[in-house]
Amino acid sequence: MYVVFEGIDGAGKTTQIPLVQQYLTQWKGERYFEKLRIITIAEEEIKPSPNSPYPNKELAFKYALQRLPLQKKIEENNHNIVISDRSYISSMAYQGLCDNHYWVKELNNFMTIPDLVVFFVSNPQSPYLEQV
């Protein structure tokens, strides 16, 4: 099972992953979770190169490259839970919003579609978002 936590920066995705992992691990002894192993993968922050003429396209390529190891883990882990902080859905939202979304979708065509996507909604008045 491939689970993705999606949301804007500061919404709490990375904070929740270990909590969900801990919760599921507590239930691992139950019959349903006996064969499951939880793998968490959090994406690192990526920024475009200074003075990049195409910052959104550069970010789309960098995020797609960063997700290659995640895709490999998803493919290798039958009967496991893979929990990821963001996915190609973020690329579609961020880079696809500023450019033609069709090429962003094609660039990420290799990624497995998540079985479950959890969207985090954040309060626009949060102190973190005021810094952005």
PDB file of C-alpha atoms in Angstrom:
ATOM      1  CA  MET A   1       0.000   0.000   0.000  1.00  0.00           C
ATOM      2  CA  TYR A   2       1.351   3.372  -1.012  1.00  0.00           C
ATOM      3  CA  VAL A   3       0.154   6.280   1.166  1.00  0.00           C
ATOM      4  CA  VAL A   4       0.987   9.908   0.429  1.00  0.00           C
ATOM      5  CA  PHE A   5       0.678  12.894   2.749  1.00  0.00           C
ATOM      6  CA  GLU A   6       0.106  16.049   0.700  1.00  0.00           C
ATOM      7  CA  GLY A   7      -0.166  19.679   1.810  1.00  0.00           C
ATOM      8  CA  ILE A   8       1.590  22.999   1.755  1.00  0.00           C
ATOM      9  CA  ASP A   9       4.805  23.612   3.700  1.00  0.00           C
ATOM     10  CA  GLY A  10       4.128  23.815   7.422  1.00  0.00           C
ATOM     11  CA  ALA A  11       0.870  21.834   7.285  1.00  0.00           C
ATOM     12  CA  GLY A  12       2.285  19.003   9.437  1.00  0.00           C
ATOM     13  CA  LYS A  13       2.947  16.211   6.919  1.00  0.00           C
ATOM     14  CA  THR A  14       6.438  15.328   8.133  1.00  0.00           C
ATOM     15  CA  THR A  15       5.322  15.578  11.769  1.00  0.00           C
ATOM     16  CA  GLN A  16       2.470  13.115  11.245  1.00  0.00           C
ATOM     17  CA  ILE A  17       4.443  10.397   9.408  1.00  0.00           C
ATOM     18  CA  PRO A  18       6.280   9.074  12.519  1.00  0.00           C
ATOM     19  CA  LEU A  19       3.059   9.284  14.535  1.00  0.00           C
ATOM     20  CA  VAL A  20       1.199   7.181  11.972  1.00  0.00           C
ATOM     21  CA  GLN A  21       4.152   4.798  11.804  1.00  0.00           C
ATOM     22  CA  GLN A  22       4.113   4.434  15.604  1.00  0.00           C
ATOM     23  CA  TYR A  23       0.344   3.869  15.625  1.00  0.00           C
ATOM     24  CA  LEU A  24       0.494   1.199  12.900  1.00  0.00           C
ATOM     25  CA  THR A  25       3.476  -0.481  14.529  1.00  0.00           C
ATOM     26  CA  GLN A  26       1.488  -0.849  17.762  1.00  0.00           C
ATOM     27  CA  TRP A  27      -1.109  -2.808  15.785  1.00  0.00           C
ATOM     28  CA  LYS A  28       1.454  -4.838  13.854  1.00  0.00           C
ATOM     29  CA  GLY A  29       0.769  -7.866  16.048  1.00  0.00           C
ATOM     30  CA  GLU A  30      -2.798  -7.986  14.840  1.00  0.00           C
ATOM     31  CA  ARG A  31      -3.464 -10.425  12.053  1.00  0.00           C
ATOM     32  CA  TYR A  32      -3.975  -7.808   9.345  1.00  0.00           C
ATOM     33  CA  PHE A  33      -0.638  -6.104   9.988  1.00  0.00           C
ATOM     34  CA  GLU A  34       1.467  -9.237  10.584  1.00  0.00           C
ATOM     35  CA  LYS A  35       3.082  -9.139   7.144  1.00  0.00           C
ATOM     36  CA  LEU A  36       3.332  -5.359   6.863  1.00  0.00           C
ATOM     37  CA  ARG A  37       6.465  -3.325   7.282  1.00  0.00           C
ATOM     38  CA  ILE A  38       6.281   0.458   7.264  1.00  0.00           C
ATOM     39  CA  ILE A  39       8.727   2.505   5.232  1.00  0.00           C
ATOM     40  CA  THR A  40       8.712   6.264   5.595  1.00  0.00           C
ATOM     41  CA  ILE A  41      10.301   8.573   3.090  1.00  0.00           C
ATOM     42  CA  ALA A  42      10.330  12.335   3.545  1.00  0.00           C
ATOM     43  CA  GLU A  43      11.373  14.539   0.668  1.00  0.00           C
ATOM     44  CA  GLU A  44      14.127  17.059   1.192  1.00  0.00           C
ATOM     45  CA  GLU A  45      13.625  20.675   0.252  1.00  0.00           C
ATOM     46  CA  ILE A  46      14.762  21.441  -3.273  1.00  0.00           C
ATOM     47  CA  LYS A  47      15.375  24.910  -4.681  1.00  0.00           C
ATOM     48  CA  PRO A  48      16.109  26.067  -8.229  1.00  0.00           C
ATOM     49  CA  SER A  49      19.596  27.185  -9.163  1.00  0.00           C
ATOM     50  CA  PRO A  50      20.251  30.898  -8.709  1.00  0.00           C
ATOM     51  CA  ASN A  51      19.342  32.857 -11.840  1.00  0.00           C
ATOM     52  CA  SER A  52      17.683  29.828 -13.432  1.00  0.00           C
ATOM     53  CA  PRO A  53      15.835  30.909 -16.592  1.00  0.00           C
ATOM     54  CA  TYR A  54      13.251  28.147 -16.014  1.00  0.00           C
ATOM     55  CA  PRO A  55      12.908  27.671 -12.231  1.00  0.00           C
ATOM     56  CA  ASN A  56       9.594  25.760 -12.346  1.00  0.00           C
ATOM     57  CA  LYS A  57      10.831  23.330 -14.994  1.00  0.00           C
ATOM     58  CA  GLU A  58      14.096  22.831 -13.094  1.00  0.00           C
ATOM     59  CA  LEU A  59      12.170  22.053  -9.905  1.00  0.00           C
ATOM     60  CA  ALA A  60       9.940  19.570 -11.722  1.00  0.00           C
ATOM     61  CA  PHE A  61      12.983  17.664 -13.001  1.00  0.00           C
ATOM     62  CA  LYS A  62      14.726  17.737  -9.604  1.00  0.00           C
ATOM     63  CA  TYR A  63      11.654  16.447  -7.762  1.00  0.00           C
ATOM     64  CA  ALA A  64      11.132  13.694 -10.355  1.00  0.00           C
ATOM     65  CA  LEU A  65      14.761  12.593  -9.898  1.00  0.00           C
ATOM     66  CA  GLN A  66      14.394  12.659  -6.126  1.00  0.00           C
ATOM     67  CA  ARG A  67      11.393  10.349  -6.371  1.00  0.00           C
ATOM     68  CA  LEU A  68      13.207   7.606  -8.298  1.00  0.00           C
ATOM     69  CA  PRO A  69      14.427   5.831  -5.113  1.00  0.00           C
ATOM     70  CA  LEU A  70      10.901   6.093  -3.690  1.00  0.00           C
ATOM     71  CA  GLN A  71       9.489   4.421  -6.799  1.00  0.00           C
ATOM     72  CA  LYS A  72      12.028   1.611  -6.459  1.00  0.00           C
ATOM     73  CA  LYS A  73      11.001   1.053  -2.812  1.00  0.00           C
ATOM     74  CA  ILE A  74       7.318   0.967  -3.801  1.00  0.00           C
ATOM     75  CA  GLU A  75       8.000  -1.610  -6.510  1.00  0.00           C
ATOM     76  CA  GLU A  76      10.147  -3.800  -4.235  1.00  0.00           C
ATOM     77  CA  ASN A  77       7.820  -3.817  -1.230  1.00  0.00           C
ATOM     78  CA  ASN A  78       4.814  -6.020  -1.820  1.00  0.00           C
ATOM     79  CA  HIS A  79       2.618  -6.406   1.250  1.00  0.00           C
ATOM     80  CA  ASN A  80       4.186  -3.382   2.928  1.00  0.00           C
ATOM     81  CA  ILE A  81       3.066   0.136   3.635  1.00  0.00           C
ATOM     82  CA  VAL A  82       5.077   2.916   2.042  1.00  0.00           C
ATOM     83  CA  ILE A  83       4.320   6.354   3.492  1.00  0.00           C
ATOM     84  CA  SER A  84       5.642   9.338   1.573  1.00  0.00           C
ATOM     85  CA  ASP A  85       5.755  13.055   2.311  1.00  0.00           C
ATOM     86  CA  ARG A  86       4.456  14.413  -0.997  1.00  0.00           C
ATOM     87  CA  SER A  87       4.398  12.816  -4.425  1.00  0.00           C
ATOM     88  CA  TYR A  88       4.052  13.729  -8.064  1.00  0.00           C
ATOM     89  CA  ILE A  89       0.742  15.333  -7.064  1.00  0.00           C
ATOM     90  CA  SER A  90       2.764  18.212  -5.569  1.00  0.00           C
ATOM     91  CA  SER A  91       4.641  18.635  -8.828  1.00  0.00           C
ATOM     92  CA  MET A  92       1.353  18.780 -10.710  1.00  0.00           C
ATOM     93  CA  ALA A  93       0.113  21.433  -8.295  1.00  0.00           C
ATOM     94  CA  TYR A  94       3.244  23.577  -8.085  1.00  0.00           C
ATOM     95  CA  GLN A  95       5.067  23.233 -11.398  1.00  0.00           C
ATOM     96  CA  GLY A  96       1.932  22.389 -13.413  1.00  0.00           C
ATOM     97  CA  LEU A  97       0.253  25.524 -12.157  1.00  0.00           C
ATOM     98  CA  CYS A  98       2.945  27.776 -13.605  1.00  0.00           C
ATOM     99  CA  ASP A  99       3.614  25.829 -16.809  1.00  0.00           C
ATOM    100  CA  ASN A 100       1.799  23.401 -19.051  1.00  0.00           C
ATOM    101  CA  HIS A 101       0.750  20.596 -16.701  1.00  0.00           C
ATOM    102  CA  TYR A 102       0.855  17.953 -19.469  1.00  0.00           C
ATOM    103  CA  TRP A 103       4.657  17.849 -19.601  1.00  0.00           C
ATOM    104  CA  VAL A 104       4.843  17.668 -15.771  1.00  0.00           C
ATOM    105  CA  LYS A 105       2.452  14.700 -15.861  1.00  0.00           C
ATOM    106  CA  GLU A 106       4.533  13.004 -18.573  1.00  0.00           C
ATOM    107  CA  LEU A 107       7.733  13.611 -16.603  1.00  0.00           C
ATOM    108  CA  ASN A 108       6.220  11.817 -13.595  1.00  0.00           C
ATOM    109  CA  ASN A 109       4.494   9.110 -15.610  1.00  0.00           C
ATOM    110  CA  PHE A 110       6.787   6.453 -14.081  1.00  0.00           C
ATOM    111  CA  MET A 111       5.465   7.020 -10.544  1.00  0.00           C
ATOM    112  CA  THR A 112       2.990   4.647  -8.951  1.00  0.00           C
ATOM    113  CA  ILE A 113      -0.404   6.190  -8.269  1.00  0.00           C
ATOM    114  CA  PRO A 114      -0.965   6.276  -4.487  1.00  0.00           C
ATOM    115  CA  ASP A 115      -3.526   3.954  -2.938  1.00  0.00           C
ATOM    116  CA  LEU A 116      -4.387   6.631  -0.403  1.00  0.00           C
ATOM    117  CA  VAL A 117      -3.732  10.388  -0.414  1.00  0.00           C
ATOM    118  CA  VAL A 118      -4.155  12.337   2.818  1.00  0.00           C
ATOM    119  CA  PHE A 119      -4.459  16.077   2.202  1.00  0.00           C
ATOM    120  CA  PHE A 120      -3.438  18.353   5.053  1.00  0.00           C
ATOM    121  CA  VAL A 121      -5.305  21.625   5.283  1.00  0.00           C
ATOM    122  CA  SER A 122      -3.453  24.410   7.051  1.00  0.00           C
ATOM    123  CA  ASN A 123      -4.695  27.555   8.701  1.00  0.00           C
ATOM    124  CA  PRO A 124      -3.620  30.472   6.479  1.00  0.00           C
ATOM    125  CA  GLN A 125      -2.990  32.478   9.655  1.00  0.00           C
ATOM    126  CA  SER A 126      -0.313  30.069  10.925  1.00  0.00           C
ATOM    127  CA  PRO A 127       2.988  31.769  11.890  1.00  0.00           C
ATOM    128  CA  TYR A 128       4.948  29.531   9.496  1.00  0.00           C
ATOM    129  CA  LEU A 129       2.913  30.622   6.481  1.00  0.00           C
ATOM    130  CA  GLU A 130       3.356  34.280   7.350  1.00  0.00           C
ATOM    131  CA  GLN A 131       7.132  33.796   6.878  1.00  0.00           C
ATOM    132  CA  VAL A 132       6.684  32.356   3.374  1.00  0.00           C
TER     133      VAL A 132
END
